[in-house]
CSV table of C-alpha atoms and ligand atoms in Angstrom, one decimal:
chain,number,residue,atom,x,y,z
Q,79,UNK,CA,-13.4,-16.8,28.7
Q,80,UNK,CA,-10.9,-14.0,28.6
Q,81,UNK,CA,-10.3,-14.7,24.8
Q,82,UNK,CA,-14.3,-13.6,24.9
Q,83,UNK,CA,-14.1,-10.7,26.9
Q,84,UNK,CA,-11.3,-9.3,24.9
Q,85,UNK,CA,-13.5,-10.3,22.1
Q,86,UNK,CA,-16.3,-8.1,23.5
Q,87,UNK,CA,-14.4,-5.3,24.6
Q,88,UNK,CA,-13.5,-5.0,21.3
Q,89,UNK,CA,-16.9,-4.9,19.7
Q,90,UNK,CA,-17.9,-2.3,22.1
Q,91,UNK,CA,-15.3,0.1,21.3
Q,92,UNK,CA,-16.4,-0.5,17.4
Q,93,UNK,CA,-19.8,0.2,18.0
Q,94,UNK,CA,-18.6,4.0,19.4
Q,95,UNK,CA,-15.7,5.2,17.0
Q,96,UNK,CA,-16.6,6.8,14.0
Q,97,UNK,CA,-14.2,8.3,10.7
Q,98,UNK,CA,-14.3,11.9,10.5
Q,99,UNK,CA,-16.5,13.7,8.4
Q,100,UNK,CA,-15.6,13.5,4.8
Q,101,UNK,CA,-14.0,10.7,5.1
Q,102,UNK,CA,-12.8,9.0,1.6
Q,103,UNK,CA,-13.7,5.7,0.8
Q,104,UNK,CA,-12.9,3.3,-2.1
Q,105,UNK,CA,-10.6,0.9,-3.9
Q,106,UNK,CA,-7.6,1.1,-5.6
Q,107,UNK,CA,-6.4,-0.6,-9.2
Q,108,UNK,CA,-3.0,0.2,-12.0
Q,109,UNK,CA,-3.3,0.4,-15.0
Q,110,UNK,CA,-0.6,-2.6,-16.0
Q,111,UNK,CA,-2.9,-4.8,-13.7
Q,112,UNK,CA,-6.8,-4.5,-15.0
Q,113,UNK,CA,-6.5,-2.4,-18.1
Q,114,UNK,CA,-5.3,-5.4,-20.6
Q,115,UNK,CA,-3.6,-4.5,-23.9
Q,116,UNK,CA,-0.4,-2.9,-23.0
Q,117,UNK,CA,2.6,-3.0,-24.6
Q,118,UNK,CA,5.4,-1.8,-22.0
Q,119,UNK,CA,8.3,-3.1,-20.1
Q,120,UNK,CA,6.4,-6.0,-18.1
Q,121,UNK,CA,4.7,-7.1,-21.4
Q,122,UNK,CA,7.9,-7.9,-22.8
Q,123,UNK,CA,9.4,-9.8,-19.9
Q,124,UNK,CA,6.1,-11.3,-19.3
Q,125,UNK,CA,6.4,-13.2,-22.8
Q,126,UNK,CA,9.8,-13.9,-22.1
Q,127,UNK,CA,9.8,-15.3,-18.3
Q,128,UNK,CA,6.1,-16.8,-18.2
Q,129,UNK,CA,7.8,-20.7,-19.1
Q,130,UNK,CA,10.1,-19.7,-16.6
Q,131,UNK,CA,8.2,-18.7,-13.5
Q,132,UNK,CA,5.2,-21.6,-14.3
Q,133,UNK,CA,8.0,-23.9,-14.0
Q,134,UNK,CA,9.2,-22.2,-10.6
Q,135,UNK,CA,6.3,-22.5,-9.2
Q,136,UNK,CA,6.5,-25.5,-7.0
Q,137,UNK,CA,9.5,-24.1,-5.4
Q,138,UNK,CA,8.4,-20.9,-5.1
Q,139,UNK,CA,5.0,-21.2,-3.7
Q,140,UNK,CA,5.0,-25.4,-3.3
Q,141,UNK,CA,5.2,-24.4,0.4
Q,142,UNK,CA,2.0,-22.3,1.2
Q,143,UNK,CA,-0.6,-23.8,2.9
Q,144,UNK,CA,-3.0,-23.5,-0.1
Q,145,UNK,CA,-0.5,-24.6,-2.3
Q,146,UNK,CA,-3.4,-27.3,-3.7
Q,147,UNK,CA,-5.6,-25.0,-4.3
Q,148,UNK,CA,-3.1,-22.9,-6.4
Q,149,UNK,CA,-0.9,-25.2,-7.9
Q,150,UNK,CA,-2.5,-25.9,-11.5
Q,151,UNK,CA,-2.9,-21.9,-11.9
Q,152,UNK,CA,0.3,-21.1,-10.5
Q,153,UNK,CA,2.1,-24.0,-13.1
Q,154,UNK,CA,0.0,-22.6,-15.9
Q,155,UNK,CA,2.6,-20.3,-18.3
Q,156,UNK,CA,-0.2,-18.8,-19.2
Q,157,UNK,CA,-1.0,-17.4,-15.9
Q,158,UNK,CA,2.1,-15.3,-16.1
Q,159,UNK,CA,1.0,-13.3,-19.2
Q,160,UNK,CA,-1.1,-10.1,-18.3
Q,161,UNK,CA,-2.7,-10.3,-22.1
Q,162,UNK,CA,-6.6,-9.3,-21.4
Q,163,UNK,CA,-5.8,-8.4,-17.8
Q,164,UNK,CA,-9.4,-7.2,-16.4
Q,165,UNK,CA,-10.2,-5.4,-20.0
Q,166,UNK,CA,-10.8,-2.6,-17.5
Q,167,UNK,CA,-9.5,-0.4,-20.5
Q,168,UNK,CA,-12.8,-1.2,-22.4
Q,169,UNK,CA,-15.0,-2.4,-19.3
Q,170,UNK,CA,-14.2,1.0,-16.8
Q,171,UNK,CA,-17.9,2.8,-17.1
Q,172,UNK,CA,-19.2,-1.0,-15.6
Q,173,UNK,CA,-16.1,-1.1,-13.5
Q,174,UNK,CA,-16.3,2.9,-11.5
Q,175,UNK,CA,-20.9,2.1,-11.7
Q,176,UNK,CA,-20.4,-0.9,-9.5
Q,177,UNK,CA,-18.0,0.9,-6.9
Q,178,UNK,CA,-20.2,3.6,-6.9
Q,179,UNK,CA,-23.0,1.0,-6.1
Q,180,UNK,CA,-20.8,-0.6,-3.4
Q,181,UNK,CA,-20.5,3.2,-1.7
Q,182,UNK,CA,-17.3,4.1,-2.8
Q,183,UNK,CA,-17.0,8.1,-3.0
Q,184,UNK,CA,-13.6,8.1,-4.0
Q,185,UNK,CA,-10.8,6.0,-6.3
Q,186,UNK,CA,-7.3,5.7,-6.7
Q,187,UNK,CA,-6.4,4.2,-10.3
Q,188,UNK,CA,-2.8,5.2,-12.6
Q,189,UNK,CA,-2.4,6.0,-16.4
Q,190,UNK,CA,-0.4,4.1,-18.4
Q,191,UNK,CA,2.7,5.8,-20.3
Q,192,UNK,CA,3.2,3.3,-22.6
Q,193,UNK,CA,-0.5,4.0,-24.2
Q,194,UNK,CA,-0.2,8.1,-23.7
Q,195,UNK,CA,3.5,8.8,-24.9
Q,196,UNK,CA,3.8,5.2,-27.1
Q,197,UNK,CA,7.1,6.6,-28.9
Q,198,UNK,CA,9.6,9.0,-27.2
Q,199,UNK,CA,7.6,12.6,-27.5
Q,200,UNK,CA,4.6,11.7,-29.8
Q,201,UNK,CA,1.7,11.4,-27.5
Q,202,UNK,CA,-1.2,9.9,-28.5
Q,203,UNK,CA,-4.2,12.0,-28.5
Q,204,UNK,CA,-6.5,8.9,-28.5
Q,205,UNK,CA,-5.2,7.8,-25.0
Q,206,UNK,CA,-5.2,10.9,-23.6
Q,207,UNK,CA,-9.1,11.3,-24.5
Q,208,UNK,CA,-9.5,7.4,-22.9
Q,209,UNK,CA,-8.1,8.8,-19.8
Q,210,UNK,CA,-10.3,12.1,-19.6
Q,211,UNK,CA,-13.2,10.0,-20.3
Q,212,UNK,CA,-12.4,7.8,-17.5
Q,213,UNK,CA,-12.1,11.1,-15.2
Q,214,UNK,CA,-15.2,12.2,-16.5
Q,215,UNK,CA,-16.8,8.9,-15.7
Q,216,UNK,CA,-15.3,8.9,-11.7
Q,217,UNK,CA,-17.0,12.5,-11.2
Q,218,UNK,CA,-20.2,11.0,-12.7
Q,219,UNK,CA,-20.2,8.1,-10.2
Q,220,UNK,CA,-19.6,10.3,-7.5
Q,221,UNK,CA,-16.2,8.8,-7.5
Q,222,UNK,CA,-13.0,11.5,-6.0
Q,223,UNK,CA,-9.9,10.6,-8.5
Q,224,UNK,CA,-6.2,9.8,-6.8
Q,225,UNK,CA,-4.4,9.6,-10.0
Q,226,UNK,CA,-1.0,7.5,-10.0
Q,227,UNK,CA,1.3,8.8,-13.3
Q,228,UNK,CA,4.0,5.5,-12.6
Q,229,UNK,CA,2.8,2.6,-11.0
Q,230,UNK,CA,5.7,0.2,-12.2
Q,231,UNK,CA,5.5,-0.1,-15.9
Q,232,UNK,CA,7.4,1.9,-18.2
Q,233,UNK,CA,7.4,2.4,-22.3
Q,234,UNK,CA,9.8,0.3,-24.0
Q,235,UNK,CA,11.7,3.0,-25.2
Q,236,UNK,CA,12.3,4.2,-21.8
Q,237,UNK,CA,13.3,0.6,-20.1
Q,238,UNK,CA,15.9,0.4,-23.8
Q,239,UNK,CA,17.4,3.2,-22.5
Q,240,UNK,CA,18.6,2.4,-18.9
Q,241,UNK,CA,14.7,3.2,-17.6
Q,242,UNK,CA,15.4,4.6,-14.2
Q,243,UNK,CA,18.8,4.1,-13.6
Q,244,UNK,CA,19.5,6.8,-16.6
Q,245,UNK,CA,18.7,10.4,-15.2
Q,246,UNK,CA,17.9,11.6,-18.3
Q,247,UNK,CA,14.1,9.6,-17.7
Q,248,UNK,CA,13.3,12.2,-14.7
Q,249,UNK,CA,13.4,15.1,-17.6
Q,250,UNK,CA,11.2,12.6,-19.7
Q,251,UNK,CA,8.5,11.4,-17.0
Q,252,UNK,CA,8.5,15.7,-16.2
Q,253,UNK,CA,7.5,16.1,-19.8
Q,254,UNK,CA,5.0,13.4,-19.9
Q,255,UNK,CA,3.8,14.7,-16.5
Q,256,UNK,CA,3.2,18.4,-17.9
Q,257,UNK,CA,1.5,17.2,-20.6
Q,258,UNK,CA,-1.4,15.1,-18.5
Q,259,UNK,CA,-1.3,18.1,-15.7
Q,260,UNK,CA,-1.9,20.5,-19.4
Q,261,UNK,CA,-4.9,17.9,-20.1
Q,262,UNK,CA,-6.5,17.3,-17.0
Q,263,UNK,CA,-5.8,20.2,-14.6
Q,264,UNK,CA,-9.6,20.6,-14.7
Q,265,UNK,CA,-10.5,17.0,-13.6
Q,266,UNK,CA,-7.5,15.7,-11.1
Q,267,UNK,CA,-6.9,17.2,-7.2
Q,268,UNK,CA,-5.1,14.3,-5.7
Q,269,UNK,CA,-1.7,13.3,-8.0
Q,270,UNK,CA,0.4,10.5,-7.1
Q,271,UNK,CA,3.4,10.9,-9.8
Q,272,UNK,CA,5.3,7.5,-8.6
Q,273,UNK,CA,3.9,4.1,-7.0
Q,274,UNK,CA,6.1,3.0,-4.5
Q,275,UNK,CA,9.5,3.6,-5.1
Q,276,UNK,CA,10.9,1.6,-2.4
Q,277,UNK,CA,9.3,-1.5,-3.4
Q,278,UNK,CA,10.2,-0.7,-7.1
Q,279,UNK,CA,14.1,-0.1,-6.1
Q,280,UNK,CA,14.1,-3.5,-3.4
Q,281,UNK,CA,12.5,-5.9,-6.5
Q,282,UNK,CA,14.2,-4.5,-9.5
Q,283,UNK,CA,17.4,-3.9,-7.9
Q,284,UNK,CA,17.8,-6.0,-4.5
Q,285,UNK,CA,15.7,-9.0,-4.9
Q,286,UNK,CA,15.5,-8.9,-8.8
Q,287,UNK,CA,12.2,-10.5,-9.4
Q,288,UNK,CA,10.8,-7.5,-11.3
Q,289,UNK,CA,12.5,-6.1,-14.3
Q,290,UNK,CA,15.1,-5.0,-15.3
Q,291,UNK,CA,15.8,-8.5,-12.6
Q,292,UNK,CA,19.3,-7.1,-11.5
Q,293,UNK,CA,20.2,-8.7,-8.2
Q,294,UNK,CA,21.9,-7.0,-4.6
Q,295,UNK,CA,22.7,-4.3,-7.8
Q,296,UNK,CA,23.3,-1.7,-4.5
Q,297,UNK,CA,24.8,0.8,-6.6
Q,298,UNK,CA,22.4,0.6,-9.1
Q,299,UNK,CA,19.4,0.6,-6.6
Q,300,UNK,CA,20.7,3.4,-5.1
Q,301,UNK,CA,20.9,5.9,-8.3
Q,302,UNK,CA,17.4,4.4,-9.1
Q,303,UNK,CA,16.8,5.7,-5.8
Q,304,UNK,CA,18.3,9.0,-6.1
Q,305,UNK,CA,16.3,9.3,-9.7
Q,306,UNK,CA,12.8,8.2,-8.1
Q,307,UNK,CA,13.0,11.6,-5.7
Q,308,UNK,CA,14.4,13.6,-8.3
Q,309,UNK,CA,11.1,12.8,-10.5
Q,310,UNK,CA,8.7,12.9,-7.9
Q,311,UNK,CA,10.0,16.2,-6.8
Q,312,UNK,CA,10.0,17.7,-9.9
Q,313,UNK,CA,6.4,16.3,-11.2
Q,314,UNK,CA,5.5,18.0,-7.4
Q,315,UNK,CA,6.5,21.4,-9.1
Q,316,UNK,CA,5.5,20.9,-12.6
Q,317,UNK,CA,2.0,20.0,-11.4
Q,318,UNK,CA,1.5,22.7,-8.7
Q,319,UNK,CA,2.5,25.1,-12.0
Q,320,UNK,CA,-0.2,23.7,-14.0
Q,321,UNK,CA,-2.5,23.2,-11.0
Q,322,UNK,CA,-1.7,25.6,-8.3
Q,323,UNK,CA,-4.3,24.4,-5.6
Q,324,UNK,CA,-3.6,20.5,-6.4
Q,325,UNK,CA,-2.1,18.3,-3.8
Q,326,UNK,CA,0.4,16.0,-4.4
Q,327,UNK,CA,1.9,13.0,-2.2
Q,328,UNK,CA,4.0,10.3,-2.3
Q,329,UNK,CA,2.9,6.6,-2.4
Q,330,UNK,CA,4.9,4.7,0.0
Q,331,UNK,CA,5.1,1.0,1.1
Q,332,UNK,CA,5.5,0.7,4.7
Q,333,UNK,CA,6.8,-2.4,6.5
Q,334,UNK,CA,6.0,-3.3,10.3
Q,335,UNK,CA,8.8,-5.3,11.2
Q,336,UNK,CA,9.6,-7.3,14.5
Q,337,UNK,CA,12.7,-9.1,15.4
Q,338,UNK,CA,12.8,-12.8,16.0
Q,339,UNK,CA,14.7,-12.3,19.2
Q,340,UNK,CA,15.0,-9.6,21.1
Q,341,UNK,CA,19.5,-9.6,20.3
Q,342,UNK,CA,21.4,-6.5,20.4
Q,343,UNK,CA,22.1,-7.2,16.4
Q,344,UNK,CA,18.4,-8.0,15.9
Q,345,UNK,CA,17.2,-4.6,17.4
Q,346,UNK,CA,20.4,-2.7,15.4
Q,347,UNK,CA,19.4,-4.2,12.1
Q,348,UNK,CA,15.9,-3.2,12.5
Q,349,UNK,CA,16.6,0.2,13.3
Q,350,UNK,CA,18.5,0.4,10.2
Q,351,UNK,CA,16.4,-1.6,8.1
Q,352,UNK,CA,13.2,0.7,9.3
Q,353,UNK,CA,14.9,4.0,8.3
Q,354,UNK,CA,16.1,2.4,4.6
Q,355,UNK,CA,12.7,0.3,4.3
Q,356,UNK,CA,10.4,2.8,5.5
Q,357,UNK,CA,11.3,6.6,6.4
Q,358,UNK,CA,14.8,7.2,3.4
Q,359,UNK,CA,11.9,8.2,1.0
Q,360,UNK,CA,9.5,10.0,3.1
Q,361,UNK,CA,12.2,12.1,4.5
Q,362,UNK,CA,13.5,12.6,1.3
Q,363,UNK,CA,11.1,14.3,0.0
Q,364,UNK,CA,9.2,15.6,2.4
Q,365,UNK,CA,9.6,19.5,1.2
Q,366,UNK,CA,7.6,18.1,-1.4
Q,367,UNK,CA,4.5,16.3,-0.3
Q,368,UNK,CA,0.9,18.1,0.0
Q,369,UNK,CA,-0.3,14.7,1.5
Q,370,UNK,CA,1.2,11.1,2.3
Q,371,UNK,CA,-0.1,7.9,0.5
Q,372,UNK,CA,0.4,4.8,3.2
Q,373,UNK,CA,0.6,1.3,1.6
Q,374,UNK,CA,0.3,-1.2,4.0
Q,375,UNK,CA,0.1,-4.9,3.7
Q,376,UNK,CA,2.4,-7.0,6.0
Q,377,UNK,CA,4.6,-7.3,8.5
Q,378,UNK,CA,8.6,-9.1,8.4
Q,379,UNK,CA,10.5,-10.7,11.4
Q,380,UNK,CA,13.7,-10.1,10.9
Q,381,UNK,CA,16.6,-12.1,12.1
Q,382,UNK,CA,20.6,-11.2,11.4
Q,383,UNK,CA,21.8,-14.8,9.7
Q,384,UNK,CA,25.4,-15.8,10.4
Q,385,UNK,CA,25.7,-16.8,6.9
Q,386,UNK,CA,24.6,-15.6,3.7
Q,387,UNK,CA,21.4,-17.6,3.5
Q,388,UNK,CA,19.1,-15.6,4.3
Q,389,UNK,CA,16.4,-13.5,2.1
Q,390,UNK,CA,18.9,-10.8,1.5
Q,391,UNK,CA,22.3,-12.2,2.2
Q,392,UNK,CA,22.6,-11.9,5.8
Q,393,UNK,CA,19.5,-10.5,6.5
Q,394,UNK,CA,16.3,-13.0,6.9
Q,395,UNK,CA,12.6,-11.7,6.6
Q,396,UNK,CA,10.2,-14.5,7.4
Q,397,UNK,CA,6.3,-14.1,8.2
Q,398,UNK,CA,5.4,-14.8,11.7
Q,399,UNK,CA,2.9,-17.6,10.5
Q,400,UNK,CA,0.4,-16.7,12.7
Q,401,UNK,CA,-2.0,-15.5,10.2
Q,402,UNK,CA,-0.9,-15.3,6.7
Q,403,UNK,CA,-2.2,-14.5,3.8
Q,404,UNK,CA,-2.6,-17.0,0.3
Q,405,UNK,CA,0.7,-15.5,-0.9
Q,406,UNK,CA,2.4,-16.1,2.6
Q,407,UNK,CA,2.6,-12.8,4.1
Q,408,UNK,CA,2.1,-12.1,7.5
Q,409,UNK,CA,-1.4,-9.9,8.4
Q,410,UNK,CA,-0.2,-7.5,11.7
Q,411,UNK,CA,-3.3,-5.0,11.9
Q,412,UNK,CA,-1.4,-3.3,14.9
Q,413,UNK,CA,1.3,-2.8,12.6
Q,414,UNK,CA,-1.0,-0.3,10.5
Q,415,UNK,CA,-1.5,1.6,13.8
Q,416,UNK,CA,2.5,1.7,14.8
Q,417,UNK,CA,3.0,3.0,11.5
Q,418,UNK,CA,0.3,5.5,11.3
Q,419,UNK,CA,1.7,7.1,14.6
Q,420,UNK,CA,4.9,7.0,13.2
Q,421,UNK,CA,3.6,8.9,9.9
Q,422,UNK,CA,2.0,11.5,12.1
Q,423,UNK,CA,5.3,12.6,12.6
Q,424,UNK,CA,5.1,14.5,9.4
Q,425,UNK,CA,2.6,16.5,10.2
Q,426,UNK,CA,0.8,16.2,6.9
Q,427,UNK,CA,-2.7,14.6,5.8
Q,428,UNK,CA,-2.6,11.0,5.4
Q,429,UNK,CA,-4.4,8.5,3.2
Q,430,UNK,CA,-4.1,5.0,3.2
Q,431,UNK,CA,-4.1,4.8,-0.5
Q,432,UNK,CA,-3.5,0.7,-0.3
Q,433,UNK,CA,-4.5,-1.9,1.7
Q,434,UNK,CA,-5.3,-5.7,1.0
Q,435,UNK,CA,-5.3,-9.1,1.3
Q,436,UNK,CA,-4.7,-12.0,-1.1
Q,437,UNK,CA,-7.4,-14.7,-0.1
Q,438,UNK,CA,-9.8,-17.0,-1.4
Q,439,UNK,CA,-11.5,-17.3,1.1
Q,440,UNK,CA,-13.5,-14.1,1.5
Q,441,UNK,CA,-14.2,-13.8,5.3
Q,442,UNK,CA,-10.6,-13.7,5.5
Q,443,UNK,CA,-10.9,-10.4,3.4
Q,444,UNK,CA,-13.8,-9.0,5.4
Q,445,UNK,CA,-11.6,-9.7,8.6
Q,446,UNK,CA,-8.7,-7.6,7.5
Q,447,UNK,CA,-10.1,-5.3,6.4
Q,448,UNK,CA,-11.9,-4.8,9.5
Q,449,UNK,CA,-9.1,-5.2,11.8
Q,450,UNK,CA,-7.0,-3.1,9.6
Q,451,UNK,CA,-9.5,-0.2,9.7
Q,452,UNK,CA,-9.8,-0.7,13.6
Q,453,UNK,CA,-6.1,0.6,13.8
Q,454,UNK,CA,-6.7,3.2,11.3
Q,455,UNK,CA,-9.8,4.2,14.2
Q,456,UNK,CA,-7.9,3.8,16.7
Q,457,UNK,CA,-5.2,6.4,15.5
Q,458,UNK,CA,-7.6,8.5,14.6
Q,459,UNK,CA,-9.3,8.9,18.2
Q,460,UNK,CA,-5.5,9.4,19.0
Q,461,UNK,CA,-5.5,12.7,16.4
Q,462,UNK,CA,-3.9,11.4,13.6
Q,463,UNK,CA,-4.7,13.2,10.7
Q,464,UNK,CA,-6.2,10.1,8.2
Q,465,UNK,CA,-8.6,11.3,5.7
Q,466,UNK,CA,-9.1,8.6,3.7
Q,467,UNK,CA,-8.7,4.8,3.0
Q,468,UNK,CA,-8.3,2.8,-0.3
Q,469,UNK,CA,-8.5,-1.7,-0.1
Q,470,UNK,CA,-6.3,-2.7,-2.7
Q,471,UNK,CA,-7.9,-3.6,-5.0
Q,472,UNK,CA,-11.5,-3.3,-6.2
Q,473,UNK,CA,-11.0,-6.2,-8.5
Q,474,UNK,CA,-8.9,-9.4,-8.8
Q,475,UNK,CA,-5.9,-8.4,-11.0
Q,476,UNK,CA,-2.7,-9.5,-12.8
Q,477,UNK,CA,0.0,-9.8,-9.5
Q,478,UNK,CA,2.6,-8.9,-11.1
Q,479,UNK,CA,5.7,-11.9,-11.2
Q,480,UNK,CA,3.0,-14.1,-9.2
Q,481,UNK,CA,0.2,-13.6,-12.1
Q,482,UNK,CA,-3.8,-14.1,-11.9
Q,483,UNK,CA,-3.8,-16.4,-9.2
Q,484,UNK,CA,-3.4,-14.3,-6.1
Q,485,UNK,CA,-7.5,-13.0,-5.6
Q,486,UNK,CA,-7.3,-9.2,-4.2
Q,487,UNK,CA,-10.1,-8.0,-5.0
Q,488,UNK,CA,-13.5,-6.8,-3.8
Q,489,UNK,CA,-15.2,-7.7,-7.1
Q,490,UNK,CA,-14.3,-11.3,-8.1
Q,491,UNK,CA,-13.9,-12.0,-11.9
Q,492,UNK,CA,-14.3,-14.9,-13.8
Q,493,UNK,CA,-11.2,-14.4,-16.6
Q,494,UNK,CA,-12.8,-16.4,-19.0
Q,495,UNK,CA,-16.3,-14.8,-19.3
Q,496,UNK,CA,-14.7,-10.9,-17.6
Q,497,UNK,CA,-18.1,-11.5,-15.6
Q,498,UNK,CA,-17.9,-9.4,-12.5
Q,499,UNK,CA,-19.4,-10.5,-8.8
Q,500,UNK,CA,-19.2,-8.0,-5.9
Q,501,UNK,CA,-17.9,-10.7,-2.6
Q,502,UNK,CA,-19.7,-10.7,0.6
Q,503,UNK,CA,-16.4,-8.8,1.9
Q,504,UNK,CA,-17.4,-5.9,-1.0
Q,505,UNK,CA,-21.1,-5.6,1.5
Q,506,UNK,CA,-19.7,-5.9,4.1
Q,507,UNK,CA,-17.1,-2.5,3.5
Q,508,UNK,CA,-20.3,-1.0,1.7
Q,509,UNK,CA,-22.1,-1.2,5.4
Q,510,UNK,CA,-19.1,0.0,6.8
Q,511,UNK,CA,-18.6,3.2,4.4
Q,512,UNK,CA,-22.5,3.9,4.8
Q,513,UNK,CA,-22.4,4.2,9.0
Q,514,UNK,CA,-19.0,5.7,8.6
Q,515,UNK,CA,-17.9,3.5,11.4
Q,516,UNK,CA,-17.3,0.0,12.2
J,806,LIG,C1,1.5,-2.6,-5.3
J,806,LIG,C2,0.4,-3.3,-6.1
J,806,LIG,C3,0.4,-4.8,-5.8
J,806,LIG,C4,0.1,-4.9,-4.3
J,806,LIG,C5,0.0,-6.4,-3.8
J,806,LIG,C6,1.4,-3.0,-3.8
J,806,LIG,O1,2.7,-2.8,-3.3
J,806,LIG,O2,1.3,-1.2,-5.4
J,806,LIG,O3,0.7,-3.1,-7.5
J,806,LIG,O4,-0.5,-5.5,-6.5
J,806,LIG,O5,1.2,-4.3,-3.6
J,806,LIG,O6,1.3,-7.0,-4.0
């Protein structure tokens, strides 16, 4: 009975609360994930990990709850090789028609450096039309561009040359990043230069999953760091020379984290964890943000092990359990709220440029996404500044070291046939987007 009341409580404050006016609504995709065709850093790795990571697979996944379900994908090499991807490269007039039709009015997407600067200054005009034409095609739709210039993958000859750990990359990415702001100062407001550091530093360097796969390499992560803010601040002046009224922000990966008990080492390591996890960057750089980009997915309870078994060294981050997503992770939608109060502190405009849930089964989608953007309302009553939100992603995608066989997206696709069917979840945002409430 009380379960009910708090059930309709609920329902009634939905029915009131609206977004603000202008409100920005859509999905977000990178390029590595859905275009298909790349050659670049994960390409290479991909071909030479895939055997590797199939055959991983029971012990990495063997104890999720759908592990049935996943198991003859997730054992498949091939399921490890981005190849076609999405062949959003070839299918993105289909791809930015349909979001329009599912009531999007904005989209976050990233070019690819690999296809624009395929050798170390020799930029390929071809690519940079693609990408134009692609801009061309959001305004058509109706569809406001966030552009991400880095979202992960980097041209080979960049990762054979150190990739971030060697400064020398910040002065090439500030080339590569005059050159697009040169090309399409006319059709981009909203630049993202980097996806995520944070996440890139703690998988590449600390948990070494992604490449360059270097493991607790602290000093390593750390200059990657240092690097990362070096680049995003100077693409922030290099594009506000080309394009003095654009605004640029910061992607960022925020974690809500909880401690398993409430110990005196618990609530130190959290403190600690929180300001390295969540607020280093963001502080970092905040001379040189027009807007901050919020990527939220999950939240971590965190226990302090006494010995080193835990997920890094003596620090365990487990999921809570109570609802969890196909991949494992833990869905907190007050979390997005704690974190968009914290954000607030920064006085700047914030979008929620990523926000999603692995699942096969849809209602699960529609539910997060609901709940999430319940949290986002519920900060906005409180005056936070949010002007925009972004479900990660539109369609299902290539998930990085995990493959196909996590489903994000709105839009489900058949990889065999590339057919394309909106969910019941992609409806059910469309009705949300059109009252511009919940
Ligand atoms: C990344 C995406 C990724 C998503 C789900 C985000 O942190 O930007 O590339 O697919 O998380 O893992």
């Amino acid at each position: 009975c009380i379960l009910k009341c708090v059930e309709h409580q609920y329902c009634q404050q939905d029915a009131s609360l609206e977004f603000p006016k202008g409100f920005l609504w859509g999905a977000s995709t990178s390029a590595h994930q859905v275009e298909g065709g790349n050659t670049n850093d994960w390409s290479e790795w991909e071909k030479k990990n895939a055997q590797r990571l199939a055959s991983e697979a029971a012990a990495r996944f063997g104890t999720l709850p759908n592990w049935k379900d996943i198991s003859q994908e997730a054992s498949n090499p091939d399921n490890y090789i981005s190849g076609l991807a999405c062949d959003h490269y070839r299918r993105f007039k289909d791809d930015f028609a349909l979001a329009k039709k599912l009531g999007h009015n904005a989209t976050r997407f990233s070019i690819e450096w690999s296809r624009v600067e395929p050798e170390e200054g020799v930029f390929d005009t071809s690519a940079i039309d693609h990408y134009r034409e692609v801009l061309q095609t959001c305004r058509a739709n109706g569809l406001k561009p966030f552009v991400t210039l880095w979202h992960w993958s980097t041209p080979l000859w960049i990762s054979q040359s150190g990739g971030w750990e060697n400064p020398r990359t910040i002065e090439k990415f500030l080339k590569y990043t005059e050159r697009l702001a040169d090309e399409y100062k006319d059709l981009i407001k909203f630049w993202m230069p980097l996806n995520e550091p944070g996440t890139y530093v703690g998988m590449s360097y600390i948990q070494g999953a992604f490449p360059p796969q270097k493991r607790l390499a602290l000093f390593s992560a750390n200059r990657v760091f240092k690097n990362l803010m070096k680049a995003h601040r100077g693409a922030y002046r290099t594009i506000h020379q080309k394009v003095p009224d654009a605004c640029v922000g910061l992607s960022h990966y925020a974690v809500f984290m909880r401690a398993s008990r409430e110990s005196f080492w618990n609530k130190r390591l959290i403190q600690i964890l929180d300001y390295y996890r969540n607020w280093r960057f963001l502080d970092s750089v905040d001379d040189a943000n027009d807007f901050i980009g919020i990527q939220y997915y999950h939240a971590d309870v965190i226990t302090f092990m006494p010995r080193m078994n835990g997920r890094w060294g003596f620090i365990d981050a487990k999921s809570a359990g109570s609802w969890t997503t196909d991949m494992g992770w833990d869905v907190v939608p007050e979390g997005m709220y704690y974190l968009l109060k914290r954000v607030a502190a920064y006085r700047k405009p914030i979008y929620i440029t990523e926000n999603g849930i692995a699942a096969r089964n849809d209602r699960a989608r529609e539910r997060f996404i609901r709940e999430n953007l319940r949290d986002v309302l519920q900060a906005v009553t409180e005056g936070v500044d949010v002007r925009g939100y972004f479900y990660w992603s539109l369609l299902d995608n290539f998930e990085w070291d995990k493959g196909f066989w996590p489903r994000f997206g709105l839009v489900e696709i058949d990889f065999k046939t590339m057919e394309r069917k909106p969910r019941s979840s992609a409806y059910a945002y469309q009705k949300i987007i059109a009252q511009n409430s919940l």
